[in-house]
mmCIF file of N, CA and C in Angstrom:
data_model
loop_
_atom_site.group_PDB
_atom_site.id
_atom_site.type_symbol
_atom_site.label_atom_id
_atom_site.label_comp_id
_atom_site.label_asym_id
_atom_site.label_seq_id
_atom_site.Cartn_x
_atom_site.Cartn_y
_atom_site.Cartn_z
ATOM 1 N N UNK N 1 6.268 136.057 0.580
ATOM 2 C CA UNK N 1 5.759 135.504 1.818
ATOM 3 C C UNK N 1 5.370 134.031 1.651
ATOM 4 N N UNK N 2 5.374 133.857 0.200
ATOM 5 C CA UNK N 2 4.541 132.020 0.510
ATOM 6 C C UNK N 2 5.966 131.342 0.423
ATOM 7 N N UNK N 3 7.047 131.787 0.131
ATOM 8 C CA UNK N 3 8.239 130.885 0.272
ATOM 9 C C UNK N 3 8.811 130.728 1.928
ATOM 10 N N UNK N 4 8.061 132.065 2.511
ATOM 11 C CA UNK N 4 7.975 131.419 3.943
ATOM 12 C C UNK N 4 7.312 130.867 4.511
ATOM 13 N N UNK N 5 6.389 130.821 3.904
ATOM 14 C CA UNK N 5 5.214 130.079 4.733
ATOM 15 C C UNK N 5 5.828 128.302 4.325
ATOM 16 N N UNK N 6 5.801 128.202 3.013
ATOM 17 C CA UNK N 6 6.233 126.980 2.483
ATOM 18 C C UNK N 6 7.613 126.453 3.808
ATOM 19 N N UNK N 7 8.578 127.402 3.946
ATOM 20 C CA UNK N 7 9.366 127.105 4.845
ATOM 21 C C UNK N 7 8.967 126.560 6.134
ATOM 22 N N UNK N 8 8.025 127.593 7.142
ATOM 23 C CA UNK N 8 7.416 127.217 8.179
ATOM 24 C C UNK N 8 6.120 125.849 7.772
ATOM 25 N N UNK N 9 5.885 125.324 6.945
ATOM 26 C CA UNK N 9 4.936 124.656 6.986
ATOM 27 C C UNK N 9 6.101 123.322 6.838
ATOM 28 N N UNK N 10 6.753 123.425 6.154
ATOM 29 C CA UNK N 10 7.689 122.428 5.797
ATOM 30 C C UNK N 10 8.477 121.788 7.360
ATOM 31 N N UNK N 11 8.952 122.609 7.676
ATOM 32 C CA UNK N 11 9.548 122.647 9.379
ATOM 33 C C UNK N 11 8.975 122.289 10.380
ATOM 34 N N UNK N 12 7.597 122.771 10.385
ATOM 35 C CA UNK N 12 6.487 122.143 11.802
ATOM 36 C C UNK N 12 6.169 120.500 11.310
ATOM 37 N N UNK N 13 6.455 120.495 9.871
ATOM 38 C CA UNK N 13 6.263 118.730 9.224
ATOM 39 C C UNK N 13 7.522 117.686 9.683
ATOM 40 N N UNK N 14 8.502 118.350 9.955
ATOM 41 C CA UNK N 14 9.970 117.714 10.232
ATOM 42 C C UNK N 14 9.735 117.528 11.658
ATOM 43 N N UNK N 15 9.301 118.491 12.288
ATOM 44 C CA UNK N 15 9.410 118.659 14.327
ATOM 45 C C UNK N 15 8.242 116.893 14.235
ATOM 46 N N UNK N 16 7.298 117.348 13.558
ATOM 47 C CA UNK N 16 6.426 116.386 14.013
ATOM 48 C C UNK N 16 6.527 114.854 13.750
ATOM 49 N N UNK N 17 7.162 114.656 12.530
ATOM 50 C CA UNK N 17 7.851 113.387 12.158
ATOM 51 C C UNK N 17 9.232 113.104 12.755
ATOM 52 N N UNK N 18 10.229 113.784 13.256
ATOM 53 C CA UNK N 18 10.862 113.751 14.240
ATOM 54 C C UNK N 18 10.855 113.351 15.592
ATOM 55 N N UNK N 19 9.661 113.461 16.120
ATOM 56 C CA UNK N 19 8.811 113.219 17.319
ATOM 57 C C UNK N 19 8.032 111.855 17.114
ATOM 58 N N UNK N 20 8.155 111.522 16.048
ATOM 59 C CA UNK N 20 7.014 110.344 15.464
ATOM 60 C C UNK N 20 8.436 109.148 15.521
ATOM 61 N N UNK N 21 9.392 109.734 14.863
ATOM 62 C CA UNK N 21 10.571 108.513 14.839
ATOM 63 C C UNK N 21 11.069 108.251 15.885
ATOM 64 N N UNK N 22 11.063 109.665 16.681
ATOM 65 C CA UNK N 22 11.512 109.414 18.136
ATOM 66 C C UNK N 22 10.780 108.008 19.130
ATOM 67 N N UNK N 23 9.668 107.969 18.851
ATOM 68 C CA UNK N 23 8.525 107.071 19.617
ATOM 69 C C UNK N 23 8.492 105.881 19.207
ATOM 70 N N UNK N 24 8.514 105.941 17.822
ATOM 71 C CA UNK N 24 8.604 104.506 17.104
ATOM 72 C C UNK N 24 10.100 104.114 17.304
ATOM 73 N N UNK N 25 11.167 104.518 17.723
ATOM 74 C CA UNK N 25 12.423 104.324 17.991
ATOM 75 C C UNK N 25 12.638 103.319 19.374
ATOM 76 N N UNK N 26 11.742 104.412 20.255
ATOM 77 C CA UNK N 26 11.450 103.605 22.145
ATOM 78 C C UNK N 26 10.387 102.557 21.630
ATOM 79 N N UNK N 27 9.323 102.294 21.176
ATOM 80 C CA UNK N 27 8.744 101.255 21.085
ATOM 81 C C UNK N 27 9.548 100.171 20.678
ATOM 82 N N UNK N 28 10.345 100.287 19.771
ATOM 83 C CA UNK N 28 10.800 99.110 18.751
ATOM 84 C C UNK N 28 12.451 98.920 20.067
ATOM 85 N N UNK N 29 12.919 99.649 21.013
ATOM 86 C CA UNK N 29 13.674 99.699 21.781
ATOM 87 C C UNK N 29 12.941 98.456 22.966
ATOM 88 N N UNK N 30 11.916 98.631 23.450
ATOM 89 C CA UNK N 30 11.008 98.035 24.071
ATOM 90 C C UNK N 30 10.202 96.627 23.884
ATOM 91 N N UNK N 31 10.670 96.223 23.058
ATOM 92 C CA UNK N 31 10.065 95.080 22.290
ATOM 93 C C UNK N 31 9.752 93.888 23.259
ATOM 94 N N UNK N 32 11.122 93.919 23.875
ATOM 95 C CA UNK N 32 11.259 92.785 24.705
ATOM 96 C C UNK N 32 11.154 92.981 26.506
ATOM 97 N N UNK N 33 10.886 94.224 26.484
ATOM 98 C CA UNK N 33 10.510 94.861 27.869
ATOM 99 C C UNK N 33 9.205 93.942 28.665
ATOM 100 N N UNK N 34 9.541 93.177 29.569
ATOM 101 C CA UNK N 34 8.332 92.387 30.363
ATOM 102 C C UNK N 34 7.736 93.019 31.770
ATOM 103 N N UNK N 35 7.067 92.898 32.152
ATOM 104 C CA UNK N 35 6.773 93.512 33.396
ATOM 105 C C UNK N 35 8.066 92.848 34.486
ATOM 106 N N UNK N 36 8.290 93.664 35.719
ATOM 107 C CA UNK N 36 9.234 93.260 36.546
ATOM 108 C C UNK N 36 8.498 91.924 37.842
ATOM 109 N N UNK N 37 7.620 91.829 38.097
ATOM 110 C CA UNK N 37 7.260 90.765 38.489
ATOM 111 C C UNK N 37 5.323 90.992 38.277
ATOM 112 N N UNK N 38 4.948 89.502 38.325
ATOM 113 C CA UNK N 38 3.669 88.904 37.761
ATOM 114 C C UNK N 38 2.681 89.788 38.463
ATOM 115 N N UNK N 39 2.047 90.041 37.501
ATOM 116 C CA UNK N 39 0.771 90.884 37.813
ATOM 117 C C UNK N 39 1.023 92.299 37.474
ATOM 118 N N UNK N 40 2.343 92.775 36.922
ATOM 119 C CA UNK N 40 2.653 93.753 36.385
ATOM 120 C C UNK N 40 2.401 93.796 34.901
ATOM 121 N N UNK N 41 2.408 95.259 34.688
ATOM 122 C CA UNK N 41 1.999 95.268 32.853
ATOM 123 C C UNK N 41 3.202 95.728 32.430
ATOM 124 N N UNK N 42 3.274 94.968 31.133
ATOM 125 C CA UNK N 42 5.006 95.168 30.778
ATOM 126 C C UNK N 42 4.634 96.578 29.800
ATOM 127 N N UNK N 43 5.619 97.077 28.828
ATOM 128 C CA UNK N 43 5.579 98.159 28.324
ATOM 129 C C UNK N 43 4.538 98.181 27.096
ATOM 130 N N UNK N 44 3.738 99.243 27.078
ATOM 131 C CA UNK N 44 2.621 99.631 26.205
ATOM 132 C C UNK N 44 3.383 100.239 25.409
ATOM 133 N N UNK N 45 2.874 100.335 24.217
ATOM 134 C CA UNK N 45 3.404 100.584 22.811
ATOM 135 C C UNK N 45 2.531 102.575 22.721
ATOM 136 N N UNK N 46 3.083 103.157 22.177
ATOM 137 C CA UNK N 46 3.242 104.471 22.207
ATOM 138 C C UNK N 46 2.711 104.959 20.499
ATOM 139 N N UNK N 47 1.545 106.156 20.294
ATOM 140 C CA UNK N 47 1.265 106.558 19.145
ATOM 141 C C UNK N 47 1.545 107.760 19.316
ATOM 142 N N UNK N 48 1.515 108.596 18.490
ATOM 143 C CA UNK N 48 1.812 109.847 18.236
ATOM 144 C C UNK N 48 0.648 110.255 17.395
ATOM 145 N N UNK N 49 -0.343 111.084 18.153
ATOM 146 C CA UNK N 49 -1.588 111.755 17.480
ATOM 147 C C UNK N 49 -1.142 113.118 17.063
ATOM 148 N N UNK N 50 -1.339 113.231 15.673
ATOM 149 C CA UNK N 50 -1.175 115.483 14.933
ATOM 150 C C UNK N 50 -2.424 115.802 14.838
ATOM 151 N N UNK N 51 -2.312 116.744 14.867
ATOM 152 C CA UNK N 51 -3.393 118.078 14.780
ATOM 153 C C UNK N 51 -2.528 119.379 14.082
ATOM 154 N N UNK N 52 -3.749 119.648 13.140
ATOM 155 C CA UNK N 52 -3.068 121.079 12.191
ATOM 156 C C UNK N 52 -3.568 121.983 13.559
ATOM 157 N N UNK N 53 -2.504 122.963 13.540
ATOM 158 C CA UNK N 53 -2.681 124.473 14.471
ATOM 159 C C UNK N 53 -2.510 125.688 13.614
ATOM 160 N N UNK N 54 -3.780 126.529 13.748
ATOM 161 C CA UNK N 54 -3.415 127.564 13.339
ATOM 162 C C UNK N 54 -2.090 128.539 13.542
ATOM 163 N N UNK N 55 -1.392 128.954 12.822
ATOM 164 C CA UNK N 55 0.263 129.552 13.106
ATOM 165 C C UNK N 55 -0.512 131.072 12.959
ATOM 166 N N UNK N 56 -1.581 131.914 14.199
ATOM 167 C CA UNK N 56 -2.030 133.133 13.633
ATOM 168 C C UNK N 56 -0.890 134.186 13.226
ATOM 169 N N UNK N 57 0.055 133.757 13.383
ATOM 170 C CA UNK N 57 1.241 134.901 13.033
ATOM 171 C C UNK N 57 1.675 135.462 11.474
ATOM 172 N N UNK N 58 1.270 133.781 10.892
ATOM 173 C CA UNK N 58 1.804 133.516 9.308
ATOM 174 C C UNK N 58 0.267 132.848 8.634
ATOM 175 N N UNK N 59 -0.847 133.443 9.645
ATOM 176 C CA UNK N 59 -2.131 132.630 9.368
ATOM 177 C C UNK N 59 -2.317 131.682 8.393
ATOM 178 N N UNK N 60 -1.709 130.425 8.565
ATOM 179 C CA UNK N 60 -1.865 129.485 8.002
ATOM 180 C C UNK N 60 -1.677 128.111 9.056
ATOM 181 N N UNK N 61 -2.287 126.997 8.396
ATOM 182 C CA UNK N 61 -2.545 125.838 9.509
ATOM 183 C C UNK N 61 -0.714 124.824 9.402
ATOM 184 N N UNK N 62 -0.628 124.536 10.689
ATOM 185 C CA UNK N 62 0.816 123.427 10.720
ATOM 186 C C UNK N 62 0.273 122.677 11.434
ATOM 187 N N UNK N 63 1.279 121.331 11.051
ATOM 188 C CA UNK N 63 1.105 120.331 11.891
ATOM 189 C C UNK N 63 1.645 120.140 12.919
ATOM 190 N N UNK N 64 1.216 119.524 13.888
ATOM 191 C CA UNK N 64 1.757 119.361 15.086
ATOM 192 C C UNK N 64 1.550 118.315 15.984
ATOM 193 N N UNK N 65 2.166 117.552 16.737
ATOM 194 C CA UNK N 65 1.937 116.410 17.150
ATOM 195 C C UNK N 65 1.162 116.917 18.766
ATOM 196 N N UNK N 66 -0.028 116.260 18.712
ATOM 197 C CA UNK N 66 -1.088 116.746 19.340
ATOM 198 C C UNK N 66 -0.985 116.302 21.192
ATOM 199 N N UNK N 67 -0.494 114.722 21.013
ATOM 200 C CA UNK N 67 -0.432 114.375 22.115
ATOM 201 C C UNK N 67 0.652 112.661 22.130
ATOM 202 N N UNK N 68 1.519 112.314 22.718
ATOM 203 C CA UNK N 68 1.690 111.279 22.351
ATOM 204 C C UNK N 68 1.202 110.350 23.505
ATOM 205 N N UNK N 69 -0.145 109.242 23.057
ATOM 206 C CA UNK N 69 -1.085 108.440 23.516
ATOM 207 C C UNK N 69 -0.470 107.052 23.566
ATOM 208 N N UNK N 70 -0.728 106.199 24.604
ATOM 209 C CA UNK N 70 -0.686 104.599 24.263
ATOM 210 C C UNK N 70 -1.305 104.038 23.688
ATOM 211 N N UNK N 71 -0.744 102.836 23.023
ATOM 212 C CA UNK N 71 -1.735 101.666 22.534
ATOM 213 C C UNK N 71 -2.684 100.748 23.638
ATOM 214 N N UNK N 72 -3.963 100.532 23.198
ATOM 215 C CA UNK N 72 -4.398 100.307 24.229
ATOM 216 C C UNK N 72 -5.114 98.902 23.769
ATOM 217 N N UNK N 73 -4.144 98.437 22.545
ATOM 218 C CA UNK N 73 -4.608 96.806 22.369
ATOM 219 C C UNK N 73 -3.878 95.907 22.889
ATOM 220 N N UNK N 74 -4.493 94.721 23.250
ATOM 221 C CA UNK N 74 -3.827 93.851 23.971
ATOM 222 C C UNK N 74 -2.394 93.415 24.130
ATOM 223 N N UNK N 75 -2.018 92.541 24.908
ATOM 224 C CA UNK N 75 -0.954 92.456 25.506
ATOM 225 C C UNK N 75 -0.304 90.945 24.732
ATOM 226 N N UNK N 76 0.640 90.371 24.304
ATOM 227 C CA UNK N 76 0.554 88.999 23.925
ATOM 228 C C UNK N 76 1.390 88.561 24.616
ATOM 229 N N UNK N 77 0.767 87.324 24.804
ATOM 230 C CA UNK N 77 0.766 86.170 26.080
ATOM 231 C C UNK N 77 1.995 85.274 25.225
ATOM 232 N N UNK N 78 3.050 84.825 26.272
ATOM 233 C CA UNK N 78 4.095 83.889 25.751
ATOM 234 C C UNK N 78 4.241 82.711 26.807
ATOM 235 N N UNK N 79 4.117 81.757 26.508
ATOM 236 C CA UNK N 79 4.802 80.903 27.480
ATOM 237 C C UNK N 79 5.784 80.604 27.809
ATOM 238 N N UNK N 80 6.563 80.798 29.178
ATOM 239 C CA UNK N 80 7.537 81.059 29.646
ATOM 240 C C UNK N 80 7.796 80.867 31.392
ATOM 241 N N UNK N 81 7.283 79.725 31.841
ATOM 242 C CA UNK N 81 6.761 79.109 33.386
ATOM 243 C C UNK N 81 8.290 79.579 34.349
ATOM 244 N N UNK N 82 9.352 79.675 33.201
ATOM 245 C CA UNK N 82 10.174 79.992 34.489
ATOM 246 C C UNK N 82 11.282 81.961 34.507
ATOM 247 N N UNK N 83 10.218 82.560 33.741
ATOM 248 C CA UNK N 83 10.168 84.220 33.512
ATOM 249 C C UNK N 83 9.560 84.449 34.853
ATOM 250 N N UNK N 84 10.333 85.437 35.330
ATOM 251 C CA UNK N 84 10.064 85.883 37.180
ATOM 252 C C UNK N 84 8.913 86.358 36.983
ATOM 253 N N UNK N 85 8.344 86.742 35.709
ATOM 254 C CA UNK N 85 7.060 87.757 35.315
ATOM 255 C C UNK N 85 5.802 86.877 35.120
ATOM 256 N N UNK N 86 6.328 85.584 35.119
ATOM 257 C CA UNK N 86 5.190 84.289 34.659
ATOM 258 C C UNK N 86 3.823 84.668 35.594
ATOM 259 N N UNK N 87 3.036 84.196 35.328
ATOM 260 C CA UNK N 87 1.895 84.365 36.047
ATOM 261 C C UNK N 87 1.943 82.906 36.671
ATOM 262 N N UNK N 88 0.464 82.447 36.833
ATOM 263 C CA UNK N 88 0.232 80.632 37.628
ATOM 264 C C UNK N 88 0.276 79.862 36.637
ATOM 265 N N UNK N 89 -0.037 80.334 35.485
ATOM 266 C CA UNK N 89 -0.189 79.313 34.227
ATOM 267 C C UNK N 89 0.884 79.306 33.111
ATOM 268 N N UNK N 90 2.392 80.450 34.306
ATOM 269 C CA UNK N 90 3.653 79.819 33.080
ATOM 270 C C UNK N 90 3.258 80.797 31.934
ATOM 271 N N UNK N 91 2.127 81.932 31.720
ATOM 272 C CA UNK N 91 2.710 82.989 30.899
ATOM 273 C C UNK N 91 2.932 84.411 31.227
ATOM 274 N N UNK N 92 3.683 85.310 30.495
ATOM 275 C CA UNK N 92 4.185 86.503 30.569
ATOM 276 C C UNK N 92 3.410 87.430 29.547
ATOM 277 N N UNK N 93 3.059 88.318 29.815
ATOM 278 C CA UNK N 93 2.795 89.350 29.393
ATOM 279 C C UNK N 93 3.629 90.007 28.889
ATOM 280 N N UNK N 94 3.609 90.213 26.866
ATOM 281 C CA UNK N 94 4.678 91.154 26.704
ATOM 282 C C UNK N 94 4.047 92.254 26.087
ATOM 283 N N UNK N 95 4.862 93.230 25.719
ATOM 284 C CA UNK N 95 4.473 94.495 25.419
ATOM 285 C C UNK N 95 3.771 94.127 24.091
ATOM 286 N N UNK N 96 2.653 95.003 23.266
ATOM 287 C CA UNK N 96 2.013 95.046 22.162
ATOM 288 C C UNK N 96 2.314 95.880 21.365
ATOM 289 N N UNK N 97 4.039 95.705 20.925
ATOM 290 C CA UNK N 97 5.004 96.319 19.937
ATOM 291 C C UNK N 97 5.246 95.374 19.087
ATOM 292 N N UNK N 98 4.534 95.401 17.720
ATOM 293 C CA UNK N 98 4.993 94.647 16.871
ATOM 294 C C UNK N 98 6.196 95.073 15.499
ATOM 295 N N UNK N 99 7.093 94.817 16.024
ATOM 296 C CA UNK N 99 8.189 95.246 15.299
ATOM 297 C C UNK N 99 8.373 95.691 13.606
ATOM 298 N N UNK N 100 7.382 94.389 13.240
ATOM 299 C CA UNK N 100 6.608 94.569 11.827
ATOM 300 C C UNK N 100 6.014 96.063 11.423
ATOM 301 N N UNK N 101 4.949 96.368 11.920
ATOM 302 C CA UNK N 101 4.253 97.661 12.300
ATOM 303 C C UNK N 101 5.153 98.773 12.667
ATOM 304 N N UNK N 102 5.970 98.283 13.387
ATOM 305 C CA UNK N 102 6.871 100.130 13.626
ATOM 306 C C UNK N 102 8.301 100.099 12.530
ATOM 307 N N UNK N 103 8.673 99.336 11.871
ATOM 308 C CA UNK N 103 8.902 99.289 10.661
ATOM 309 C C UNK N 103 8.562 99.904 9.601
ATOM 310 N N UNK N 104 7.518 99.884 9.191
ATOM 311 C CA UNK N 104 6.710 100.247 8.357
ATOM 312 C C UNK N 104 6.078 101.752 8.909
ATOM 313 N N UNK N 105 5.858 102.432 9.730
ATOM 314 C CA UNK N 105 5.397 103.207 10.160
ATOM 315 C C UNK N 105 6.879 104.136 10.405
ATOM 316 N N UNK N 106 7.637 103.337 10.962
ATOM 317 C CA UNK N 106 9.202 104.007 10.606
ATOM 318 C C UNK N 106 9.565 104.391 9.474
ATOM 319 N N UNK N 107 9.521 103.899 8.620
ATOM 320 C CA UNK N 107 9.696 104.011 6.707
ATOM 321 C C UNK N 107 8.734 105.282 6.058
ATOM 322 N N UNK N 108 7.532 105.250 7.078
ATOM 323 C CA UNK N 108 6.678 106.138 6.345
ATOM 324 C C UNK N 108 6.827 107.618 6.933
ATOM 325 N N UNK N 109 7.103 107.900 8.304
ATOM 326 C CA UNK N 109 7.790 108.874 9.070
ATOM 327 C C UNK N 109 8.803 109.225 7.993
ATOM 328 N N UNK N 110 9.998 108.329 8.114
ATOM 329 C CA UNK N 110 10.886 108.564 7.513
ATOM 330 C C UNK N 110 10.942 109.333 5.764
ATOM 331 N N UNK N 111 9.769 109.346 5.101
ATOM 332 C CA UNK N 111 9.584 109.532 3.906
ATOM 333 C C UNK N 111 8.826 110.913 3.863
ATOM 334 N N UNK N 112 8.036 110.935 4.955
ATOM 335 C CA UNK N 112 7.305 112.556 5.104
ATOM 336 C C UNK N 112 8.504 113.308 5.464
ATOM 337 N N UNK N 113 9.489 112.899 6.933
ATOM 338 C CA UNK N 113 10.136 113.770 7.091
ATOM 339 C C UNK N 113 11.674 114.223 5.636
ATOM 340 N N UNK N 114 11.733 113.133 5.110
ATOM 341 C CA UNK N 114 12.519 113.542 3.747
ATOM 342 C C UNK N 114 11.625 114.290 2.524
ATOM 343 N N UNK N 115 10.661 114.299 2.663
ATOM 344 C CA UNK N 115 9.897 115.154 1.777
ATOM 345 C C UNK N 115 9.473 116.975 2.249
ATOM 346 N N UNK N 116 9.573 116.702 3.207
ATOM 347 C CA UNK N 116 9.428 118.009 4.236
ATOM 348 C C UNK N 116 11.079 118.645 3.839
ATOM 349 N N UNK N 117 12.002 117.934 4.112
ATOM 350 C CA UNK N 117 13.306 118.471 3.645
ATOM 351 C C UNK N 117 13.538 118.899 2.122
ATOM 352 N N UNK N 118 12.936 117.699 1.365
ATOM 353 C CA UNK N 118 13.277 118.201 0.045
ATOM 354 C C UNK N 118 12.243 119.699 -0.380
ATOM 355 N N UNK N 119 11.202 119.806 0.375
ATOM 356 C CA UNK N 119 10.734 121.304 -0.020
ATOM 357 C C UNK N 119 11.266 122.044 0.317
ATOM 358 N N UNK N 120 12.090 122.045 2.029
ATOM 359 C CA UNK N 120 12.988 123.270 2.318
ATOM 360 C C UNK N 120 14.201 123.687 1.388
ATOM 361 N N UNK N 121 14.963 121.957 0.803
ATOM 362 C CA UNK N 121 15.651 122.616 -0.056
ATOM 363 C C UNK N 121 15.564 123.408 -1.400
ATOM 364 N N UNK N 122 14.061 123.062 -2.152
ATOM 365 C CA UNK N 122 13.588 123.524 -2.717
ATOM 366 C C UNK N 122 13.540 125.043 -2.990
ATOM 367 N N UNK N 123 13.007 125.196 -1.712
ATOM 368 C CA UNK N 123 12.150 126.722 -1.281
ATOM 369 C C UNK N 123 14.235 127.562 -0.819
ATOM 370 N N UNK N 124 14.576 126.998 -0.248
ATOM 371 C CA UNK N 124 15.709 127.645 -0.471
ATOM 372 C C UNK N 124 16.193 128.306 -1.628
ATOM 373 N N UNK N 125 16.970 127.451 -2.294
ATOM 374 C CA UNK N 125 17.055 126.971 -3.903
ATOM 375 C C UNK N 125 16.221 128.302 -4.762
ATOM 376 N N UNK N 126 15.002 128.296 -4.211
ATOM 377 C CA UNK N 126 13.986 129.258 -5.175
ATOM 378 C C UNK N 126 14.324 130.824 -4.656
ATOM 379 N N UNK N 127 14.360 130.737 -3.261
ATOM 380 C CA UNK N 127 15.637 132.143 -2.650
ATOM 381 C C UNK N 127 16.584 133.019 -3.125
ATOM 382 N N UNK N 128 17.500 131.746 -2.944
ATOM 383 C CA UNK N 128 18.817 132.251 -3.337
ATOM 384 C C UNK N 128 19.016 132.239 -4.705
ATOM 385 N N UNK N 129 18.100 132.178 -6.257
ATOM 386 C CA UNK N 129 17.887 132.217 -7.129
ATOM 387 C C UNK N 129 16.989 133.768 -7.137
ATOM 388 N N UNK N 130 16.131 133.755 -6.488
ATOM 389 C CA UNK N 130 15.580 135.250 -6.565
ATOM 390 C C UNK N 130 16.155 136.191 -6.327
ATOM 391 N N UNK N 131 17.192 135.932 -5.078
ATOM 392 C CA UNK N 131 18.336 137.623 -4.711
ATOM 393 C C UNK N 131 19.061 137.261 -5.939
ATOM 394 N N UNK N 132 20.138 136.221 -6.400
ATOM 395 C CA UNK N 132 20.830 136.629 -7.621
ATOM 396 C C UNK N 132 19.851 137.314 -8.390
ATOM 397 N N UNK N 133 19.004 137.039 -8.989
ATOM 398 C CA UNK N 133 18.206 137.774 -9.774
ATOM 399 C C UNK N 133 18.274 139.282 -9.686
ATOM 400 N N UNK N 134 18.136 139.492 -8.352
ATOM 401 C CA UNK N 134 17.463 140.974 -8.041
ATOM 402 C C UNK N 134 19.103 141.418 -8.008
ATOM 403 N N UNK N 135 20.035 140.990 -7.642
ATOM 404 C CA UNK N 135 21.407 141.544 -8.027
ATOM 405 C C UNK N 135 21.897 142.145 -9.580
ATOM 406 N N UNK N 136 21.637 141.725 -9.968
ATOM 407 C CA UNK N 136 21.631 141.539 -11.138
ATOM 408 C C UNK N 136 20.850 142.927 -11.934
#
């Protein structure tokens, strides 16, 4: 049973970093997204909050992506007097996606969800090594 559990714990780690690359994918898609005219807010940058859930079936805790929330830090100001989005003083409001940051947060997604894989193959691996065994 713990090579399933290892399985299901491994899997709810992939859904949720999956969901995490997904977001950091539209943010970093969005970069350059401005509001459509002045006084509009151009595109807010997107987090992905987890929470462990109890799995009462296999009573043990998984992760799970809890809610996906906006960023709710500021906006950076560009000057740009002739952007339809300009305000009176010639700047635009752009989204607070710093490409830097979802980079790096991309890389690190990317490294949980390959580590989540390398246990499934693992826990496989340790499987199909136990029925030969028991064949045997």
């Amino acid at each position: 049973m713990d090579l399933m559990n290892a399985l299901n714990l491994s899997t709810a780690g992939m859904k949720a970093q999956g969901t995490r690359l997904r977001v950091i994918a539209e943010n970093l898609a969005n970069t350059d997204s401005t509001a459509a005219s002045p006084g509009d807010l151009p595109y807010r940058r997107k987090v992905v909050l987890f929470a462990n859930t109890l799995n009462k079936a296999l009573g043990i805790d998984t992760v799970n992506v809890k809610k996906v929330d906006v960023d709710r830090s500021d906006f950076q100001r560009k000057f740009d007097p002739g952007h339809p989005s300009a305000d009176s003083e010639g700047y635009v409001l752009m989204p607070n996606v710093n490409g830097l940051v979802e980079s790096m947060d991309m890389r690190e997604a990317q490294r949980s969800y390959e580590a989540n894989l390398g246990v499934i193959d693992a826990t496989r691996t340790m499987l199909t090594k136990t029925i030969d065994l028991l064949r045997n």
